[in-house]
Short mmCIF file of C-alpha atoms and ligand atoms in Angstrom, two decimals:
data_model
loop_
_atom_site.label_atom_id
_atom_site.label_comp_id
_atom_site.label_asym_id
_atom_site.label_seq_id
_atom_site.Cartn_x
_atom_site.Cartn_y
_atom_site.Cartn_z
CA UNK A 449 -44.65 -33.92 -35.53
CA UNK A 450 -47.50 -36.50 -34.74
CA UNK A 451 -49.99 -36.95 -38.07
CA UNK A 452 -53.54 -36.45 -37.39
CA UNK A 453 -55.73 -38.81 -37.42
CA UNK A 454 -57.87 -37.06 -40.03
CA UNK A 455 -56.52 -33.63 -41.97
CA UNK A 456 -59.18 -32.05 -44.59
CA UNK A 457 -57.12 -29.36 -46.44
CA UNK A 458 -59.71 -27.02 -48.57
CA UNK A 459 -62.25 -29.64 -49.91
CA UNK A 460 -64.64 -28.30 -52.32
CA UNK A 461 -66.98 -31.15 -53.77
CA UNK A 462 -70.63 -30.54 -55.80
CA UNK A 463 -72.81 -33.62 -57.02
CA UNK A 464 -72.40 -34.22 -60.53
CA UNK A 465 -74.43 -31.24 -62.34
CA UNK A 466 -75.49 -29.66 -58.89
CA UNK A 467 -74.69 -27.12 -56.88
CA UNK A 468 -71.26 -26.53 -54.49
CA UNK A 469 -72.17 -28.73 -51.51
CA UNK A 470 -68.68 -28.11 -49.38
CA UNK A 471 -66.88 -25.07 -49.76
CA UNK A 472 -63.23 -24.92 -48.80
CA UNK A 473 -63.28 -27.29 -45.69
CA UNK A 474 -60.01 -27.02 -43.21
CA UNK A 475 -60.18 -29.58 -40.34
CA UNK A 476 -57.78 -31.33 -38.42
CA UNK A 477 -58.39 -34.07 -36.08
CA UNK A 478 -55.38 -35.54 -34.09
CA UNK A 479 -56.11 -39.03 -32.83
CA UNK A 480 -58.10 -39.47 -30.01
CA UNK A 481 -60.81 -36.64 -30.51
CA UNK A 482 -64.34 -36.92 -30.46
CA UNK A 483 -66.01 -34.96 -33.08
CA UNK A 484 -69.73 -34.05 -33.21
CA UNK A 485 -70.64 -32.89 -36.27
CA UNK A 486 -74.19 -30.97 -36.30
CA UNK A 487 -76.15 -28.87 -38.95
CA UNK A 488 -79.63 -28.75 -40.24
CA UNK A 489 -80.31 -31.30 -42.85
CA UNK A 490 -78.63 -30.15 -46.32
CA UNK A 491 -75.68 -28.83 -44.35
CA UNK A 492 -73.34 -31.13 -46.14
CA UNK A 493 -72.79 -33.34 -43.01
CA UNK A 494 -72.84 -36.71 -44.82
CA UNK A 495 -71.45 -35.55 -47.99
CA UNK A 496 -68.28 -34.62 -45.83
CA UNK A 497 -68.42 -37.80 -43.55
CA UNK A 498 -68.31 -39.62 -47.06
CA UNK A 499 -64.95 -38.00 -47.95
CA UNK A 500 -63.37 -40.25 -44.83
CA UNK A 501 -63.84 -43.46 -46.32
CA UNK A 502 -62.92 -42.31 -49.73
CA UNK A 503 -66.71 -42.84 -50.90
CA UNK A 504 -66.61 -39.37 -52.43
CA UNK A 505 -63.43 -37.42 -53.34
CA UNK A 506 -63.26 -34.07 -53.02
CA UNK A 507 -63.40 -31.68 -56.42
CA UNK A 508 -59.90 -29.48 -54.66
CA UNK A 509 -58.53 -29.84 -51.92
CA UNK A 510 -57.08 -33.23 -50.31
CA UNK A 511 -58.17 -35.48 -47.20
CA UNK A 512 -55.45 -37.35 -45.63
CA UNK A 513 -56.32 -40.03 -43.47
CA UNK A 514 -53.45 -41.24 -40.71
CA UNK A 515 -51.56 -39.12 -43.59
CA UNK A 516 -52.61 -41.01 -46.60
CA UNK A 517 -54.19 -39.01 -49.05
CA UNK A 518 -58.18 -40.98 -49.92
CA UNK A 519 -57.36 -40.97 -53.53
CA UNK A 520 -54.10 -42.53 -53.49
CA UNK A 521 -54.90 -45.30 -50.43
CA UNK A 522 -56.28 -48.52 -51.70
CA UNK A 523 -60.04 -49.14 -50.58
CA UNK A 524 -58.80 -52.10 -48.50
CA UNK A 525 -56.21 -49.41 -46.58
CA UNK A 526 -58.84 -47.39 -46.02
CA UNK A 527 -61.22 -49.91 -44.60
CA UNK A 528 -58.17 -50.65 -42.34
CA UNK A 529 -58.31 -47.22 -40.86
CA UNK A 530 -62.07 -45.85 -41.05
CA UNK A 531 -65.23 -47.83 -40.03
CA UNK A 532 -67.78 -46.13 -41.85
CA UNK A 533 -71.58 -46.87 -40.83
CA UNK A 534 -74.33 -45.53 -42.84
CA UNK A 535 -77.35 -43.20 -42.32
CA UNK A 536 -79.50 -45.98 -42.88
CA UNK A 537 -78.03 -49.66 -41.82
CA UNK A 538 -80.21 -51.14 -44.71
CA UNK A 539 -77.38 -50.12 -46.84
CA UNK A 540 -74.63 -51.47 -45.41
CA UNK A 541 -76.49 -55.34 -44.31
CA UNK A 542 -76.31 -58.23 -47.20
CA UNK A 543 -75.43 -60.82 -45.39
CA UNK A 544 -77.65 -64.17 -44.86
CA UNK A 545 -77.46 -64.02 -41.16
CA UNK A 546 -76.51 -61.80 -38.70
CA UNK A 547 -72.93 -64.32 -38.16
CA UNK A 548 -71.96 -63.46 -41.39
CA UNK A 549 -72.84 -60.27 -41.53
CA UNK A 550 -70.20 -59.44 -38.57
CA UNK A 551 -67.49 -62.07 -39.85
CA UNK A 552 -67.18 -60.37 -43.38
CA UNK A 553 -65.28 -57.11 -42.43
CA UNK A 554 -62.61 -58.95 -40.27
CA UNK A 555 -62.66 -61.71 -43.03
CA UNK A 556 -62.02 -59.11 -45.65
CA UNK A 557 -58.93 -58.08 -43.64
CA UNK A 558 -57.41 -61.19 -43.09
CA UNK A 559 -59.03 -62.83 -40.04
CA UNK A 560 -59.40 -66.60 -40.52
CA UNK A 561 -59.99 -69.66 -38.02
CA UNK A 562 -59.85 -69.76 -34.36
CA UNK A 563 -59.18 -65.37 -34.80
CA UNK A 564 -61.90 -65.09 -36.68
CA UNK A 565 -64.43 -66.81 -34.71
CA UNK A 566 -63.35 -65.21 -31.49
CA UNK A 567 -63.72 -61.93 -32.79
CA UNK A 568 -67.27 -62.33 -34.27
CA UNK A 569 -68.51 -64.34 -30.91
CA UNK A 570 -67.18 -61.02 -28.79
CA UNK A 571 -68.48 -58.27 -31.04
CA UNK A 572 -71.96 -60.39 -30.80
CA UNK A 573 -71.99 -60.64 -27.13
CA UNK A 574 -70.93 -57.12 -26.94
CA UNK A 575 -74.14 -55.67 -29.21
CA UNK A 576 -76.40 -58.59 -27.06
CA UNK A 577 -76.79 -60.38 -30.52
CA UNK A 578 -75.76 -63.78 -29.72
CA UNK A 579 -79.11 -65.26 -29.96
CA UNK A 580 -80.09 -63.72 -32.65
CA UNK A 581 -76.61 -64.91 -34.73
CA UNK A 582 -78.43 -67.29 -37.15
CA UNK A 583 -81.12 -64.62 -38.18
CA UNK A 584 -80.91 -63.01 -40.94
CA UNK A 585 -80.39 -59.28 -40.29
CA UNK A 586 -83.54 -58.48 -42.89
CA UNK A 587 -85.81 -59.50 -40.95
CA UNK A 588 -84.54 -57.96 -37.97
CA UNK A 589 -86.83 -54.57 -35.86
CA UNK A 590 -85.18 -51.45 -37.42
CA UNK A 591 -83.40 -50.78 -34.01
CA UNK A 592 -81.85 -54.41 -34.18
CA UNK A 593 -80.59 -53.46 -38.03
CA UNK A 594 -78.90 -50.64 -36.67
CA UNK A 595 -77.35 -52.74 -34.12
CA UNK A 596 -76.09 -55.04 -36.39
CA UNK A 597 -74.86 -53.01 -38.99
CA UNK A 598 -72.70 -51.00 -35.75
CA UNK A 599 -71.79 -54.71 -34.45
CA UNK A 600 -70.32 -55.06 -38.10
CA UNK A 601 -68.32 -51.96 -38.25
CA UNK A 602 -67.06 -52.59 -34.44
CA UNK A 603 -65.69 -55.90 -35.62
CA UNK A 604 -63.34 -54.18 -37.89
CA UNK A 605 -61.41 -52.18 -34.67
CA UNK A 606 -60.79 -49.73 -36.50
CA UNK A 607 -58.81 -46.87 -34.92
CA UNK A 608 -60.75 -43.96 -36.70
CA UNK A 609 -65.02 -44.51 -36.67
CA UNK A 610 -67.22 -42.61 -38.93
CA UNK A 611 -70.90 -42.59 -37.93
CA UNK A 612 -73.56 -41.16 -39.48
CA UNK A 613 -76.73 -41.07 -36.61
CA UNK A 614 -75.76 -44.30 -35.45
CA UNK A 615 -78.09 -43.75 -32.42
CA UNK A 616 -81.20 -43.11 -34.11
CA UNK A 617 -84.04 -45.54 -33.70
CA UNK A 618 -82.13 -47.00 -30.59
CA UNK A 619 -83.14 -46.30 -27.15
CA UNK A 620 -82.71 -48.19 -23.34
CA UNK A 621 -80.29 -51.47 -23.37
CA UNK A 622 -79.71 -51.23 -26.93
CA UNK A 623 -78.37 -46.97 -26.95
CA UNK A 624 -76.33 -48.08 -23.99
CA UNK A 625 -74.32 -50.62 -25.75
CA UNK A 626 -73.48 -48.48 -28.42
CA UNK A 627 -72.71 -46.00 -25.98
CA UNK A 628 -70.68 -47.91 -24.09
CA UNK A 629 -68.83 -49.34 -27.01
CA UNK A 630 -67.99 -45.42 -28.13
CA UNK A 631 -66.49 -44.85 -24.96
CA UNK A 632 -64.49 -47.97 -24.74
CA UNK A 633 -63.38 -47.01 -28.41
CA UNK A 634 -62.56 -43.67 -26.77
CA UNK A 635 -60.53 -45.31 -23.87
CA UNK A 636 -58.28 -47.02 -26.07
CA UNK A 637 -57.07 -43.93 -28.39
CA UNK A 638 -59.67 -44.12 -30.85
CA UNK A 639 -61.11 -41.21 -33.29
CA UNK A 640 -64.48 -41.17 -34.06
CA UNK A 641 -66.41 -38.59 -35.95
CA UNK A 642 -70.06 -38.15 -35.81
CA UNK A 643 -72.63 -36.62 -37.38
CA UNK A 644 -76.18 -36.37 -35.14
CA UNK A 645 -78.95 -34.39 -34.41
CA UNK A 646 -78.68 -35.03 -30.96
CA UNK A 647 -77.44 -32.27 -28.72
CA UNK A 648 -77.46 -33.94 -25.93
CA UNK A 649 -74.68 -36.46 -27.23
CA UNK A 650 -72.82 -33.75 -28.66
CA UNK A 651 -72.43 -32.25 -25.41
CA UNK A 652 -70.39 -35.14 -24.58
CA UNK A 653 -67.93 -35.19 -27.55
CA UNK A 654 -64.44 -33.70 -27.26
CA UNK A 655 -65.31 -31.23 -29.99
CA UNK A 656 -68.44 -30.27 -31.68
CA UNK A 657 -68.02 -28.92 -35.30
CA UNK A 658 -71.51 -26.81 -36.59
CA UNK A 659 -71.80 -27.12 -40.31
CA UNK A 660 -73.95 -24.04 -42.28
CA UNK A 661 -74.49 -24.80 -46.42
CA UNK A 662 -71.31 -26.57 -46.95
CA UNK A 663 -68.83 -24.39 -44.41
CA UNK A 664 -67.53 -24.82 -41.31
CA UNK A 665 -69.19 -22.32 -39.35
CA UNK A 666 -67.80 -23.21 -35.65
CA UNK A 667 -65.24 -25.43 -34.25
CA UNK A 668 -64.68 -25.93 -30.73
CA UNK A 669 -65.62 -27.81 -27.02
CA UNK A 670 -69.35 -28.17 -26.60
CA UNK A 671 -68.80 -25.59 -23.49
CA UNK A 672 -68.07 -22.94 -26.48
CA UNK A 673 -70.06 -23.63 -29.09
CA UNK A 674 -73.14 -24.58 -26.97
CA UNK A 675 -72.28 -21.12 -25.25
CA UNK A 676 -73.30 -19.62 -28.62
CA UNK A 677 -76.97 -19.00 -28.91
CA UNK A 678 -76.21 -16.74 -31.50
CA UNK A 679 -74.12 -18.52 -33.30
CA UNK A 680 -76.64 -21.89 -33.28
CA UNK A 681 -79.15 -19.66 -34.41
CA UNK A 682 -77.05 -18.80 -37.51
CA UNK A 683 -76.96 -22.10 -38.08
CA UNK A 684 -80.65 -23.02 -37.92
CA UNK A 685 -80.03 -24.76 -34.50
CA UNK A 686 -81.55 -24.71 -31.63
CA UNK A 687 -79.53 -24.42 -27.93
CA UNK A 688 -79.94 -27.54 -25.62
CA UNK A 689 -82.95 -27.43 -23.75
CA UNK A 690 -80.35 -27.63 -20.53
CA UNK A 691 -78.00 -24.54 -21.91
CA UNK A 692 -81.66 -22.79 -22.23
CA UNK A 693 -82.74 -23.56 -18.66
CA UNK A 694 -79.40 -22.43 -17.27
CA UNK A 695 -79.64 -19.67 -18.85
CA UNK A 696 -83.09 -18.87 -18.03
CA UNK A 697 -81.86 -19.18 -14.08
CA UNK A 698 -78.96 -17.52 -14.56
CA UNK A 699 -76.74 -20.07 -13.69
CA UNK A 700 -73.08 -18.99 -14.89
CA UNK A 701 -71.86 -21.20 -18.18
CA UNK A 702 -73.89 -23.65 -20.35
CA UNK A 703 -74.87 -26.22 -18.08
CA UNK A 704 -74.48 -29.08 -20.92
CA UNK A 705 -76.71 -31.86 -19.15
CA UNK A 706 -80.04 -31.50 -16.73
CA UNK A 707 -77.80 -32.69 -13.74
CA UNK A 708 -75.13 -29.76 -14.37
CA UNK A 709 -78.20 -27.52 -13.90
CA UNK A 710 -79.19 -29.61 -10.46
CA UNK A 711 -75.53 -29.43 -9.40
CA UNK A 712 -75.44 -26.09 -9.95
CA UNK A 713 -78.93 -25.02 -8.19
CA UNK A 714 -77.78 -26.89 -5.59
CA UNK A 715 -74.39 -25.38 -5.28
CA UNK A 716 -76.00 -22.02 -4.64
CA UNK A 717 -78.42 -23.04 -2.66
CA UNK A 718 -75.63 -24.84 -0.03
CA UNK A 719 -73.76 -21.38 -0.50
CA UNK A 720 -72.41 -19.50 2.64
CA UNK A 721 -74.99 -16.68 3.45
CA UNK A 722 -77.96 -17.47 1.97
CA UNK A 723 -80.90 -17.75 3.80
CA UNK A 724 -82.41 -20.71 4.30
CA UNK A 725 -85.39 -22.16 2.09
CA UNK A 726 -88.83 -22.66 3.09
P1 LIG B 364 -76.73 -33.39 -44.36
O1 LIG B 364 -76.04 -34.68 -44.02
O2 LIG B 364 -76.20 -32.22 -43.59
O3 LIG B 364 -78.23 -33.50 -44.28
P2 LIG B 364 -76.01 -34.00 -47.07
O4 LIG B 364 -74.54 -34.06 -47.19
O5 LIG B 364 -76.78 -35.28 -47.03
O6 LIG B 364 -76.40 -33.04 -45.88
O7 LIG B 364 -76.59 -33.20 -48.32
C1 LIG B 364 -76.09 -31.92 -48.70
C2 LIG B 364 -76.74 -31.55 -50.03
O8 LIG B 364 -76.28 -32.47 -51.03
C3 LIG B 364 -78.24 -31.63 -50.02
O9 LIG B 364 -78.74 -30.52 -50.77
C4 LIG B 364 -78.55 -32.91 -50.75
O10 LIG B 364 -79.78 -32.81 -51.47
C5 LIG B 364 -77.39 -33.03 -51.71
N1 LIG B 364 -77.08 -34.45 -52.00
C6 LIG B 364 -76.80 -35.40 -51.06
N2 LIG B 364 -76.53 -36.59 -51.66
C7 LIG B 364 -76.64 -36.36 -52.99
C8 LIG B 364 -76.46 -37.18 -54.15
N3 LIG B 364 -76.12 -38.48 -54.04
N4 LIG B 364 -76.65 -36.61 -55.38
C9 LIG B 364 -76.98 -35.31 -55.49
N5 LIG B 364 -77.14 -34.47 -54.44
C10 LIG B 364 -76.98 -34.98 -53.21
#
């Protein structure tokens, strides 16, 4: 049988001294997925992305990652497997310039030399950050942080990514790399996990997981769970503006995206039988 990629077997975890933040968590990801993971804020979305890397470990339960359990793998066979990229990219940048700040993940797993250098050079032309390789990342426009800090975790090529908003503050040129680097992840087998706030690229994941104080409340294919009004409203969520529109037209399924709702207005209106517009 083929190991997921990621296997959470009933995690419970609570702050030191606070209150139960996950409660008996079950999820298993097989390579290749792409997980959305929504919630209102509080939900315990970043306390569980956390578990991946082996940040936090959970209070019961065990999370296997590739089938190593987090608290027996080594941080450095972790790193190996997860790229983990913060909430807020001012937390993961230390580096003196933005060159360094790329070369230090593949240089912590054993890139050297000519390998090293051709690895940086590509993950800065991929991110459009080759002129800005001798700057220190500090300085750097929030969205360009945010860039950098994802330029440094796409170095690694990892198989498994674990994201936490990573399109936030990034818009035009700059959301399309990212995008585009997600899909080409995507293409070549990868797993990514993702917590956002952003419908709209949930739609577009393989699997959308809605997280309610700590629990799992759904798990399925954005055309399910964004079919749920009901069940988004449990979860202090609203539907996609496009799911609402179809809906309010009466088109038949969510229409995940604006142009599903133009395909589909169009569909009918092309249908045998109908009369003609004005
Ligand atoms: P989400 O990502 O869904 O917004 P979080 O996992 O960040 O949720 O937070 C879940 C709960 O855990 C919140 O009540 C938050 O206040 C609490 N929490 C998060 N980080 C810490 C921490 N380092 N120490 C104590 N409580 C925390």
């Amino acid at each position: 049988m083929t190991v997921p990629a990621i296997q959470l077997e009933h995690i419970h975890y609570a702050y030191p001294d606070g209150p139960p933040i996950l409660r008996d968590i079950n999820l298993s990801i097989p390579a290749g997925q792409s997980v959305a993971l929504i919630g209102v804020n509080g939900s315990g979305k970043t306390t569980l992305l956390r578990h991946l890397i082996g940040l936090l470990h959970p209070e019961e339960g065990r999370v296997l990652i590739n089938g190593v359990d987090t608290r027996t793998a080594t941080i450095a066979a972790l790193a190996r497997q997860v790229g983990f990229a913060f909430q807020k990219p001012e937390h993961q940048l230390f580096s003196a310039t933005t060159r360094a700040e790329i070369a230090f993940g593949p240089h912590n797993l054993g890139l050297r030399g000519a390998a090293l250098d051709a690895r940086v050079a590509e993950t800065l032309e991929q991110f459009g950050l080759t002129a800005l390789a001798q700057h220190p990342p500090a300085v750097l426009s929030f969205s360009y942080r945010r860039l950098v800090a994802l330029a440094s975790i796409a170095a690694l090529h990892t198989p498994i990514l674990a994201l936490d908003e990573p399109l936030v503050g990034l818009d035009g040129l700059w959301r399309r790399r990212v995008i585009a680097w997600l899909e080409a992840h995507q293409a070549a087998g990868g797993t990514t996990v993702m917590v956002t706030h952003q419908l709209r690229l949930a739609a577009k994941m393989t699997r959308v997981l809605v997280m309610r104080r700590g629990e799992l409340l759904a798990d399925g294919p954005p055309e399910e769970v964004f079919a749920r009004p009901d069940l988004l409203a449990e979860a202090g969520l609203a539907e996609p503006f496009s799911v609402a529109l179809g809906r309010a037209l009466g088109l038949p399924g969510p229409t995940l995206r604006i142009r599903d709702v133009l395909a589909a207005l169009t569909e009918a209106d092309a249908a045998p039988g109908r009369p003609p517009g004005p």
